[in-house]
CSV table of C-alpha atoms and ligand atoms in Angstrom, one decimal:
chain,number,residue,atom,x,y,z
A,1,MET,CA,95.3,59.7,127.3
A,2,ALA,CA,93.0,61.2,125.0
A,3,LYS,CA,95.0,60.8,122.0
A,4,THR,CA,96.1,64.5,120.7
A,5,LYS,CA,95.6,65.0,116.5
A,6,THR,CA,97.1,67.3,114.9
A,7,ALA,CA,96.3,68.9,111.1
A,8,TYR,CA,98.5,71.0,108.5
A,9,PHE,CA,97.1,74.0,107.3
A,10,CYS,CA,98.1,76.3,104.9
A,11,GLN,CA,98.1,79.7,106.6
A,12,SER,CA,97.2,81.1,103.5
A,13,CYS,CA,94.3,80.1,102.8
A,14,GLY,CA,93.7,77.3,105.8
A,15,THR,CA,93.6,74.2,103.5
A,16,GLN,CA,93.9,71.3,105.7
A,17,TYR,CA,96.4,68.5,105.0
A,18,ALA,CA,96.7,65.1,106.7
A,19,LYS,CA,100.7,65.8,106.4
A,20,TRP,CA,103.0,67.9,105.9
A,21,ILE,CA,103.7,69.0,102.7
A,22,GLY,CA,106.0,72.2,101.2
A,23,GLN,CA,104.2,73.1,99.3
A,24,CYS,CA,100.3,73.9,99.4
A,25,THR,CA,98.1,72.8,96.4
A,26,ALA,CA,94.7,74.8,96.6
A,27,CYS,CA,96.9,78.5,96.7
A,28,LYS,CA,100.5,77.3,95.2
A,29,GLN,CA,102.3,79.6,98.2
A,30,TRP,CA,105.9,77.7,99.3
A,31,ASN,CA,106.4,76.6,102.6
A,32,THR,CA,103.0,77.7,104.1
A,33,ILE,CA,102.1,75.0,105.5
A,34,VAL,CA,102.3,74.7,109.4
A,35,GLU,CA,101.1,71.4,111.7
A,36,GLU,CA,97.9,72.7,114.3
A,37,LEU,CA,96.3,70.8,117.3
A,38,VAL,CA,93.8,69.7,116.2
A,39,GLN,CA,90.8,68.1,119.2
A,40,LYS,CA,87.1,68.0,118.7
A,41,THR,CA,84.9,68.8,121.8
A,42,VAL,CA,81.1,69.2,122.4
A,43,LYS,CA,80.3,71.9,120.7
A,44,THR,CA,77.7,74.2,122.5
A,45,ASP,CA,76.6,77.3,120.9
A,46,TRP,CA,77.8,80.7,121.2
A,47,THR,CA,75.4,80.6,124.7
A,48,ASN,CA,72.4,78.3,125.7
A,49,ASN,CA,69.5,81.3,125.6
A,50,GLU,CA,66.4,80.9,124.6
A,51,THR,CA,67.5,83.4,120.5
A,52,SER,CA,70.1,79.7,119.6
A,53,LYS,CA,67.9,77.7,119.8
A,54,LYS,CA,65.3,79.2,117.2
A,55,VAL,CA,65.4,77.2,113.7
A,56,ALA,CA,65.0,78.2,110.3
A,57,GLN,CA,62.3,78.8,108.6
A,58,PRO,CA,61.8,78.3,104.8
A,59,LEU,CA,59.4,80.6,103.2
A,60,ARG,CA,57.9,81.4,99.7
A,61,ILE,CA,59.7,83.3,98.1
A,62,HIS,CA,57.4,86.2,98.1
A,63,GLU,CA,56.4,85.7,101.9
A,64,ILE,CA,59.9,87.2,102.4
A,65,SER,CA,60.1,91.0,103.6
A,66,THR,CA,62.3,92.9,101.5
A,67,GLU,CA,61.9,96.2,103.1
A,68,LYS,CA,64.2,98.4,103.0
A,69,GLU,CA,67.5,97.4,105.7
A,70,VAL,CA,67.1,99.4,109.0
A,71,ARG,CA,71.2,100.1,108.9
A,72,LEU,CA,73.3,101.7,112.5
A,73,ASN,CA,73.9,105.1,111.6
A,74,THR,CA,78.1,105.0,112.7
A,75,GLN,CA,77.3,109.3,113.2
A,76,ASP,CA,81.1,108.9,111.3
A,77,LEU,CA,80.5,109.6,107.7
A,78,GLU,CA,83.4,108.8,106.0
A,79,LEU,CA,82.5,105.5,107.4
A,80,ASN,CA,79.1,104.8,106.6
A,81,ARG,CA,79.3,105.9,102.9
A,82,VAL,CA,82.0,103.3,102.4
A,83,LEU,CA,79.9,101.0,104.2
A,84,GLY,CA,77.4,101.9,101.6
A,85,GLY,CA,74.6,103.7,103.8
A,86,GLY,CA,75.9,102.1,107.5
A,87,LEU,CA,76.0,99.4,110.6
A,88,VAL,CA,73.4,96.8,108.2
A,89,PRO,CA,72.6,93.7,111.5
A,90,GLY,CA,74.3,91.2,111.5
A,91,SER,CA,76.6,91.5,109.9
A,92,LEU,CA,80.4,90.8,110.0
A,93,VAL,CA,83.0,94.1,109.0
A,94,LEU,CA,86.1,92.8,109.3
A,95,LEU,CA,88.9,96.2,109.1
A,96,GLY,CA,92.4,95.6,108.2
A,97,GLY,CA,95.0,97.4,108.0
A,98,GLU,CA,98.9,98.1,108.4
A,99,PRO,CA,99.7,98.7,113.4
A,100,GLY,CA,99.6,102.1,114.1
A,101,ILE,CA,97.9,103.3,110.7
A,102,GLY,CA,95.1,104.6,112.9
A,103,LYS,CA,92.0,101.4,113.0
A,104,SER,CA,91.8,101.0,116.7
A,105,THR,CA,91.4,105.3,116.8
A,106,LEU,CA,88.8,104.9,114.3
A,107,VAL,CA,86.5,102.3,116.3
A,108,LEU,CA,87.3,103.1,119.0
A,109,GLN,CA,86.2,107.3,118.2
A,110,MET,CA,83.0,104.6,116.4
A,111,ALA,CA,82.3,103.4,119.6
A,112,LEU,CA,82.0,106.6,121.9
A,113,LYS,CA,80.0,108.6,119.1
A,114,LEU,CA,77.0,105.8,118.7
A,115,PRO,CA,73.9,106.2,120.8
A,116,TYR,CA,74.3,102.7,121.2
A,117,THR,CA,74.8,100.5,123.7
A,118,THR,CA,78.5,98.9,122.2
A,119,LEU,CA,80.6,96.2,124.1
A,120,TYR,CA,84.8,96.6,122.6
A,121,VAL,CA,86.8,94.2,123.6
A,122,SER,CA,90.8,94.1,123.4
A,123,GLY,CA,92.8,92.0,123.1
A,124,GLU,CA,95.8,94.0,122.8
A,125,GLU,CA,95.1,97.1,124.8
A,126,SER,CA,93.9,97.1,128.7
A,127,GLN,CA,91.5,99.1,129.4
A,128,LYS,CA,93.8,101.8,131.0
A,129,GLN,CA,95.5,102.3,127.6
A,130,ILE,CA,92.0,102.2,126.5
A,131,LYS,CA,90.6,104.9,128.9
A,132,MET,CA,93.8,107.2,127.4
A,133,ARG,CA,93.0,107.1,124.6
A,134,ALA,CA,89.7,107.9,125.1
A,135,ASP,CA,90.2,110.3,126.8
A,136,ARG,CA,93.0,112.3,124.2
A,137,LEU,CA,89.4,111.4,121.9
A,138,ASN,CA,87.9,113.6,124.3
A,139,GLU,CA,84.2,112.3,123.1
A,140,PRO,CA,82.7,111.2,127.2
A,141,SER,CA,79.9,108.4,126.3
A,142,GLU,CA,77.9,106.4,128.3
A,143,ASN,CA,77.2,103.2,126.7
A,144,CYS,CA,80.6,102.0,125.4
A,145,TYR,CA,81.8,99.0,128.0
A,146,ILE,CA,85.5,98.6,127.1
A,147,LEU,CA,86.4,94.6,128.0
A,148,THR,CA,89.8,93.2,127.9
A,149,GLU,CA,89.5,89.6,127.3
A,150,THR,CA,90.5,86.9,124.1
A,151,LYS,CA,88.6,83.6,125.1
A,152,THR,CA,85.4,83.2,123.3
A,153,GLN,CA,83.5,82.1,125.5
A,154,ASN,CA,84.0,84.8,128.0
A,155,ILE,CA,83.1,87.5,125.6
A,156,PHE,CA,79.9,86.0,124.9
A,157,ARG,CA,79.2,85.5,128.4
A,158,GLN,CA,79.4,88.7,128.8
A,159,ILE,CA,77.4,89.8,125.9
A,160,VAL,CA,74.5,88.3,126.9
A,161,LYS,CA,75.3,90.1,130.7
A,162,THR,CA,76.2,93.9,128.5
A,163,GLU,CA,73.1,93.5,125.9
A,164,PRO,CA,75.3,95.4,123.7
A,165,ASP,CA,73.8,97.1,120.0
A,166,ILE,CA,77.2,97.2,118.2
A,167,VAL,CA,80.2,94.2,119.1
A,168,VAL,CA,83.8,95.3,118.5
A,169,ILE,CA,87.0,93.0,117.9
A,170,ASP,CA,90.3,94.5,119.1
A,171,SER,CA,91.7,92.7,117.0
A,172,ILE,CA,90.6,88.5,114.9
A,173,GLN,CA,94.4,87.3,115.3
A,174,THR,CA,94.5,88.2,119.7
A,175,LEU,CA,91.2,85.8,120.0
A,176,HIS,CA,91.1,81.6,121.0
A,177,SER,CA,88.0,79.5,121.1
A,178,ASP,CA,88.0,76.5,124.0
A,179,HIS,CA,87.1,74.4,121.2
A,180,ILE,CA,90.4,74.9,119.4
A,181,GLU,CA,93.6,74.3,120.7
A,182,SER,CA,96.0,75.6,118.4
A,183,ALA,CA,97.7,78.7,119.8
A,184,ALA,CA,95.6,82.4,119.4
A,185,GLY,CA,96.5,83.4,116.0
A,186,SER,CA,96.4,80.8,114.3
A,187,ILE,CA,94.5,79.8,111.0
A,188,SER,CA,92.1,77.3,112.8
A,189,GLN,CA,91.7,79.4,116.2
A,190,ILE,CA,90.3,82.3,113.4
A,191,ARG,CA,88.3,79.9,111.8
A,192,GLU,CA,87.1,79.3,114.3
A,193,CYS,CA,85.8,81.8,116.5
A,194,THR,CA,85.1,83.9,112.9
A,195,SER,CA,83.0,81.5,112.8
A,196,GLU,CA,81.4,81.4,116.7
A,197,LEU,CA,80.6,85.4,115.9
A,198,ILE,CA,79.0,85.0,112.4
A,199,LYS,CA,76.6,82.4,114.4
A,200,PHE,CA,76.8,85.2,117.6
A,201,ALA,CA,76.0,87.5,114.9
A,202,LYS,CA,73.1,86.1,112.6
A,203,GLU,CA,71.3,84.9,115.4
A,204,THR,CA,71.2,88.3,117.9
A,205,HIS,CA,70.8,91.8,114.7
A,206,THR,CA,74.6,92.5,116.5
A,207,PRO,CA,76.9,93.8,113.7
A,208,ILE,CA,79.9,93.1,114.9
A,209,LEU,CA,83.1,94.8,113.4
A,210,LEU,CA,87.1,92.2,113.3
A,211,ILE,CA,90.3,94.7,113.1
A,212,GLY,CA,92.1,92.4,111.3
A,213,HIS,CA,96.2,92.4,111.2
A,214,ILE,CA,97.8,92.9,107.7
A,215,THR,CA,101.1,90.6,106.8
A,216,LYS,CA,104.3,92.4,105.1
A,217,ASP,CA,102.6,92.4,101.5
A,218,GLY,CA,99.5,94.2,102.4
A,219,SER,CA,97.1,90.7,103.5
A,220,ILE,CA,95.1,90.5,106.1
A,221,ALA,CA,96.9,88.1,108.5
A,222,GLY,CA,96.6,84.2,107.8
A,223,PRO,CA,93.5,84.4,107.1
A,224,LYS,CA,92.1,84.9,103.5
A,225,ILE,CA,90.0,82.6,104.3
A,226,LEU,CA,89.1,84.6,107.1
A,227,GLU,CA,88.3,88.1,104.2
A,228,HIS,CA,85.4,85.5,103.3
A,229,MET,CA,83.8,84.8,105.7
A,230,VAL,CA,83.2,88.0,106.8
A,231,ASP,CA,80.4,90.4,104.7
A,232,THR,CA,82.1,93.3,104.6
A,233,VAL,CA,86.0,93.8,104.3
A,234,LEU,CA,86.9,97.3,104.9
A,235,GLN,CA,91.0,98.0,104.4
A,236,PHE,CA,92.8,102.4,106.2
A,237,GLU,CA,95.8,102.5,104.2
A,238,GLY,CA,98.0,105.7,103.6
A,239,ASP,CA,101.3,105.9,104.7
A,240,ARG,CA,102.3,107.3,107.5
A,241,ASN,CA,104.3,109.6,107.2
A,242,TYR,CA,101.0,111.3,105.5
A,243,VAL,CA,98.7,112.4,108.4
A,244,TYR,CA,95.5,112.0,104.9
A,245,ARG,CA,93.9,108.2,106.5
A,246,ILE,CA,92.0,106.4,103.2
A,247,LEU,CA,89.6,103.5,103.7
A,248,ARG,CA,88.7,101.6,101.6
A,249,ALA,CA,86.0,99.1,100.4
A,250,LEU,CA,87.4,95.7,99.4
A,251,LYS,CA,84.1,93.1,99.7
A,252,ASN,CA,81.3,94.1,100.6
A,253,ARG,CA,77.7,91.7,100.2
A,254,PHE,CA,75.4,95.0,101.2
A,255,GLY,CA,77.2,97.9,99.5
A,256,SER,CA,79.0,99.5,96.5
A,257,THR,CA,83.4,99.2,97.1
A,258,ALA,CA,83.5,101.2,94.6
A,259,GLU,CA,83.8,104.7,97.7
A,260,LEU,CA,86.5,105.9,99.6
A,261,GLY,CA,86.4,107.4,103.4
A,262,ILE,CA,89.0,109.9,104.2
A,263,TYR,CA,90.6,111.0,107.2
A,264,GLU,CA,93.2,113.4,109.6
A,265,MET,CA,95.0,112.1,111.7
A,266,GLN,CA,95.2,114.7,114.4
A,267,GLY,CA,96.6,115.2,118.6
A,268,ASN,CA,92.4,114.2,118.5
A,269,GLY,CA,92.2,111.4,116.6
A,270,LEU,CA,91.1,111.1,113.7
A,271,ARG,CA,88.7,113.9,111.6
A,272,GLU,CA,86.6,113.1,108.8
A,273,VAL,CA,87.8,115.3,105.4
A,274,ASN,CA,85.1,115.3,104.2
A,275,ASN,CA,85.5,117.9,101.3
A,276,PRO,CA,88.9,116.8,100.1
A,277,SER,CA,89.6,117.9,97.8
A,278,GLU,CA,90.7,121.1,99.6
A,279,ILE,CA,93.6,118.9,101.3
A,280,LEU,CA,95.1,117.9,98.0
A,281,ILE,CA,95.4,120.5,96.4
A,282,SER,CA,98.2,122.9,97.6
A,283,LYS,CA,97.2,126.4,97.9
A,284,ASN,CA,100.7,128.5,97.1
A,285,ASP,CA,99.7,132.3,95.8
A,286,SER,CA,101.7,132.6,92.3
A,287,PRO,CA,101.2,129.2,90.2
A,288,ARG,CA,105.1,128.1,89.5
A,289,SER,CA,105.2,125.9,86.4
A,290,GLY,CA,105.4,121.7,86.6
A,291,THR,CA,102.2,121.1,88.5
A,292,ALA,CA,97.9,120.3,86.9
A,293,ILE,CA,95.2,119.9,88.6
A,294,ALA,CA,93.5,116.5,87.7
A,295,GLY,CA,89.5,115.7,87.9
A,296,THR,CA,89.3,112.3,88.6
A,297,LEU,CA,86.4,110.5,90.5
A,298,GLU,CA,87.1,107.6,93.8
A,299,GLY,CA,84.5,105.8,94.0
A,300,MET,CA,81.1,107.7,92.6
A,301,ARG,CA,83.4,110.2,94.7
A,302,PRO,CA,84.8,113.2,92.4
A,303,LEU,CA,87.7,114.3,93.6
A,304,MET,CA,90.6,117.4,92.2
A,305,ILE,CA,93.6,116.3,92.5
A,306,GLU,CA,97.1,117.8,91.8
A,307,ILE,CA,100.3,116.5,89.8
A,308,GLN,CA,103.4,117.2,90.5
A,309,ALA,CA,106.1,116.4,86.9
A,310,LEU,CA,109.3,117.8,87.4
A,311,VAL,CA,111.4,117.6,84.3
A,312,SER,CA,115.1,118.3,83.6
A,313,THR,CA,118.4,117.1,82.2
A,314,ALA,CA,119.1,113.7,82.7
A,315,VAL,CA,122.5,112.8,83.7
A,316,TYR,CA,123.4,109.8,82.9
A,317,GLY,CA,123.2,107.6,80.1
A,318,THR,CA,119.4,106.4,80.3
A,319,PRO,CA,116.6,108.9,82.0
A,320,GLN,CA,115.0,108.3,85.2
A,321,ARG,CA,111.2,108.1,84.9
A,322,SER,CA,110.1,107.6,88.5
A,323,THR,CA,106.7,107.9,89.4
A,324,THR,CA,104.6,108.3,92.9
A,325,GLY,CA,100.9,107.5,93.0
A,326,PHE,CA,101.1,106.8,89.2
A,327,ASN,CA,101.4,104.3,87.0
A,328,ALA,CA,104.6,104.0,85.5
A,329,LYS,CA,104.3,102.6,83.0
A,330,ARG,CA,101.5,104.9,81.9
A,331,LEU,CA,103.3,107.5,82.6
A,332,ASN,CA,106.2,105.6,80.4
A,333,MET,CA,103.4,105.8,77.6
A,334,LEU,CA,102.8,109.5,77.5
A,335,LEU,CA,106.4,109.9,77.6
A,336,ALA,CA,106.2,108.1,74.5
A,337,VAL,CA,102.9,110.0,72.6
A,338,LEU,CA,104.0,113.4,73.9
A,339,GLU,CA,108.1,112.0,71.9
A,340,LYS,CA,106.3,111.2,68.9
A,341,ARG,CA,102.6,113.9,68.3
A,342,ALA,CA,103.8,117.1,70.0
A,343,GLY,CA,107.6,116.1,69.3
A,344,PHE,CA,109.3,116.6,72.4
A,345,LYS,CA,113.1,115.0,72.8
A,346,LEU,CA,112.1,114.1,76.6
A,347,GLY,CA,114.4,110.6,76.0
A,348,VAL,CA,116.9,113.2,77.0
A,349,LYS,CA,115.9,113.4,80.1
A,350,ASP,CA,115.0,113.0,83.3
A,351,VAL,CA,110.2,113.2,84.5
A,352,PHE,CA,109.3,112.6,87.8
A,353,LEU,CA,105.8,112.5,88.5
A,354,ASN,CA,103.8,112.9,92.0
A,355,ILE,CA,100.3,112.6,93.0
A,356,THR,CA,100.2,114.9,95.9
A,357,GLY,CA,99.2,114.2,98.9
A,358,GLY,CA,100.3,109.8,99.0
A,359,ILE,CA,97.7,108.3,97.9
A,360,SER,CA,97.3,106.8,94.8
A,361,ILE,CA,94.6,106.5,91.5
A,362,ASP,CA,94.3,105.0,89.1
A,363,ASP,CA,92.0,107.3,87.0
A,364,PRO,CA,92.5,107.1,83.0
A,365,ALA,CA,91.7,110.8,83.8
A,366,LEU,CA,94.5,112.0,84.9
A,367,ASP,CA,96.6,112.0,81.7
A,368,LEU,CA,95.2,115.2,80.6
A,369,ALA,CA,96.7,116.5,83.9
A,370,VAL,CA,99.6,114.4,83.5
A,371,VAL,CA,100.4,115.7,80.6
A,372,VAL,CA,100.4,118.9,81.3
A,373,ALA,CA,102.4,119.1,84.0
A,374,ILE,CA,105.4,117.4,82.2
A,375,LEU,CA,105.1,119.7,79.4
A,376,SER,CA,104.1,123.0,82.1
A,377,SER,CA,107.5,122.0,83.8
A,378,ASN,CA,109.2,121.6,80.0
A,379,PHE,CA,108.6,125.1,79.2
A,380,ASP,CA,108.6,126.9,83.1
A,381,ILE,CA,105.6,127.6,82.6
A,382,PRO,CA,103.2,127.6,84.9
A,383,ILE,CA,99.9,126.7,84.5
A,384,ALA,CA,96.9,129.0,85.5
A,385,LYS,CA,95.9,127.5,88.8
A,386,GLU,CA,91.6,128.9,87.7
A,387,ILE,CA,92.3,125.5,85.5
A,388,CYS,CA,92.2,122.1,86.3
A,389,PHE,CA,92.1,118.5,83.5
A,390,ALA,CA,89.9,115.6,82.7
A,391,ALA,CA,90.4,113.4,79.7
A,392,GLU,CA,92.3,110.4,79.1
A,393,VAL,CA,95.2,111.0,76.2
A,394,GLY,CA,95.7,107.5,74.4
A,395,LEU,CA,98.9,106.4,71.7
A,396,ALA,CA,98.0,108.6,68.6
A,397,GLY,CA,97.3,111.5,71.1
A,398,GLU,CA,94.0,111.6,70.9
A,399,ILE,CA,91.9,113.5,73.0
A,400,ARG,CA,89.8,110.4,74.1
A,401,PRO,CA,86.3,110.9,76.9
A,402,VAL,CA,85.9,110.3,80.5
A,403,GLN,CA,83.4,108.5,82.3
A,404,ARG,CA,81.0,110.8,84.6
A,405,VAL,CA,82.2,114.4,82.6
A,406,ASP,CA,79.5,115.9,84.3
A,407,GLN,CA,79.9,115.4,88.4
A,408,ARG,CA,83.8,116.2,87.7
A,409,ILE,CA,82.7,119.3,86.0
A,410,LEU,CA,80.8,120.6,89.0
A,411,GLU,CA,82.6,119.5,91.5
A,412,ALA,CA,85.4,122.0,89.6
A,413,GLU,CA,83.1,124.7,89.8
A,414,LYS,CA,81.7,124.0,93.6
A,415,LEU,CA,85.8,124.4,94.3
A,416,GLY,CA,86.3,127.3,92.0
A,417,PHE,CA,87.9,126.4,88.6
A,418,THR,CA,86.7,128.8,86.4
A,419,THR,CA,88.3,126.5,83.1
A,420,ILE,CA,88.0,123.3,82.9
A,421,TYR,CA,89.4,121.0,80.1
A,422,VAL,CA,88.2,118.0,78.4
A,423,ALA,CA,87.5,115.6,74.9
A,424,LYS,CA,86.1,117.9,72.2
A,425,ASN,CA,83.7,114.6,71.9
A,426,ASN,CA,82.5,113.9,75.4
A,427,THR,CA,79.5,114.4,76.2
A,428,ILE,CA,78.3,117.1,78.3
A,429,THR,CA,74.7,117.0,80.0
A,430,PHE,CA,75.5,119.8,82.4
A,431,THR,CA,74.3,122.9,82.0
A,432,ASP,CA,74.0,126.3,82.0
A,433,PRO,CA,77.5,126.3,83.9
A,434,LYS,CA,79.7,128.4,85.1
A,435,ILE,CA,82.7,127.3,84.8
A,436,LYS,CA,84.4,127.6,81.2
A,437,ILE,CA,84.2,123.9,79.3
A,438,GLN,CA,87.3,124.0,77.1
A,439,LEU,CA,87.5,120.7,74.5
A,440,ILE,CA,89.8,119.9,72.0
A,441,SER,CA,90.6,116.6,70.5
A,442,LYS,CA,94.5,116.4,71.1
A,443,ILE,CA,97.6,117.1,72.1
A,444,GLU,CA,99.1,119.8,69.3
A,445,ASP,CA,95.3,121.2,70.6
A,446,LEU,CA,96.8,121.4,74.2
A,447,VAL,CA,100.2,122.8,73.8
A,448,ILE,CA,99.3,125.6,71.1
A,449,ALA,CA,96.1,127.1,74.0
A,450,LEU,CA,98.6,126.9,76.9
A,451,PHE,CA,101.7,127.8,76.4
A,452,ARG,CA,101.9,129.6,72.4
B,501,TYD,P1,96.6,103.2,117.0
B,501,TYD,O1,94.4,103.1,116.8
B,501,TYD,O2,96.6,102.2,118.4
B,501,TYD,O3,96.6,101.7,115.7
B,501,TYD,P2,95.8,100.2,114.8
B,501,TYD,O4,95.0,100.2,116.1
B,501,TYD,O5,95.9,100.8,113.5
B,501,TYD,O6,98.1,99.7,114.9
B,501,TYD,O7,96.7,104.3,116.1
B,501,TYD,C1,98.4,104.4,116.7
B,501,TYD,C2,98.2,106.0,116.0
B,501,TYD,O8,98.3,106.5,115.8
B,501,TYD,C3,99.8,106.5,116.6
B,501,TYD,O9,100.7,105.9,116.1
B,501,TYD,C4,99.5,107.6,117.2
B,501,TYD,C5,98.3,107.7,116.4
B,501,TYD,N1,97.3,109.1,117.5
B,501,TYD,C6,97.4,110.6,116.9
B,501,TYD,O10,98.1,110.5,116.8
B,501,TYD,N2,96.0,111.0,117.5
B,501,TYD,C7,95.6,110.2,118.8
B,501,TYD,O11,94.4,111.1,118.8
B,501,TYD,C8,95.1,109.2,118.9
B,501,TYD,C9,94.2,108.1,119.6
B,501,TYD,C10,96.3,108.1,118.1
B,502,MG,MG1,95.2,98.7,117.0
C-alpha cells in the first residue's frame, strides 16, 4: 500500500511546512498550522475535450488586440458598477460576506435575471431549497440550471453537458477535488479546486462567481491565497439588523475598487438602491437639533448622509465619547478644535455621534457636518433641512477644501437642497448653480452664520 503523505499548511496564508511549528514564519500567526493529507495523483485536465489541448502562443506586442473588453451585463446596475461595467469573460469573481447577509440571494437573483445560460452549483442547499428561494424572488427563468454537487470533477462533467455562459459556485469551501485527500474547506482543497476552476475559466472564457465564507474576524475563510488567485474580490456587508446591504470591491483586476453598490433586503429579495441619498436621510418634517447632512463621496459616487449628534451633560467624571460609523479619534480631534477655537466647554459633556443607515464612511468631508451636528445639539438649535455641508476641518479651526466638490454640489442640488457650505478656497467650476453655495473659511464664521 502506498504510504499516505501528509504536509502541514498554515490555515491563514497557505504556506506549506514539512513539520508542525507553533508560529507560521510567513504570516506570523500562531497555531494556524494544521496537518493535511496530500496525495499526488496523476492530474488530468478539468475535462478531456479539445479546448484544454489548446496551447498558448506568444504574440508580438503589436499583434495583441486591445479591442474593448466585452463584458456580460449582469442586469443589475449595482453589481455592474462594482464589477467595473459587467462580468469579464474568463474571470473569477469571489463574493465574500457573513453568513445570512444575502450572498446566495444576490447571486441567485442575478442568475435568474440573466438572459444567458447559468449553472448554479450549490454545495450548501438542495435543489428544492433553491427552488423555494427562487419562487420567493419571483423571477421565472428558463436559462438557470441548479446543480447540487461538491466534487469538482462531477461539476466539470455537468458543465460540458449544459455549456453554461456563467457558472456560480456556492460556496468554494464546500468543494472538493479527487486529486487531494484532505477535507473540504481545508487550504489545500480550496487551492486545488480554485486552480481547477481558474483553468476552466481561462480556457473557455466562462466567468465564474465564487461565494466564499468569511471568518469571525471578517476575512475570507482560509484563503488569503484565494484572494490572490481570483481576479475580483467583492464583499457583501451590512448590519443584519438594518435592511441595507453594501457591496464593495476589495480587489478588481478589471476596474476600480472605489465603487459601491447598495441594496435593500426585502421580502422578495434584494432591491437595487439606485439613489442611496434618499434612504440615508430621514424624512422628518420638522427639523430637529443635532442633525446635519454631509455631502460625501464613496468611490465615484456622491452620497448625502445624515449625521446625528447628541451632546448632554456628563454624569460621570470622565465624559463619554461614542460613535457609530465615524472614526472615534477623529471625533476627539474635532471636539478639541471646537474647545480651542470656538470656546465650547465640551470637556464636561458626553458626546454621541451616529451616521444613519448603519454604514461607515471614511471621508474628510464629513467633518463640517459632524461639527455642525454637535454644535446644533449643544445649543439645541435645529439646522434647516435644506442645508448641507461638505468640507474638512483642520486643527487650527480652518475649513479646508475637499476633492471633487462639484460632484457633491451637483448631488445636493439634485436632491433639492437649497444651500451648501463648502470651504472658501475650494475651486468650484460648477457653473450656473441653483443651489446657494456658502463659502466659509473658519469655524468662528460658521457659528456666526448658523447659531447667532
Ligand atoms: P442568504 O442569501 O441565504 O445569505 P448567505 O448566502 O449570505 O448566507 O440570505 C438569507 C437571509 O436573507 C435570510 O436571513 C432571509 C433573508 N431574505 C429576505 O429577507 N428576503 C428574501 O427574499 C430572501 C430570499 C432572503
Ligand atoms: Mg448562502
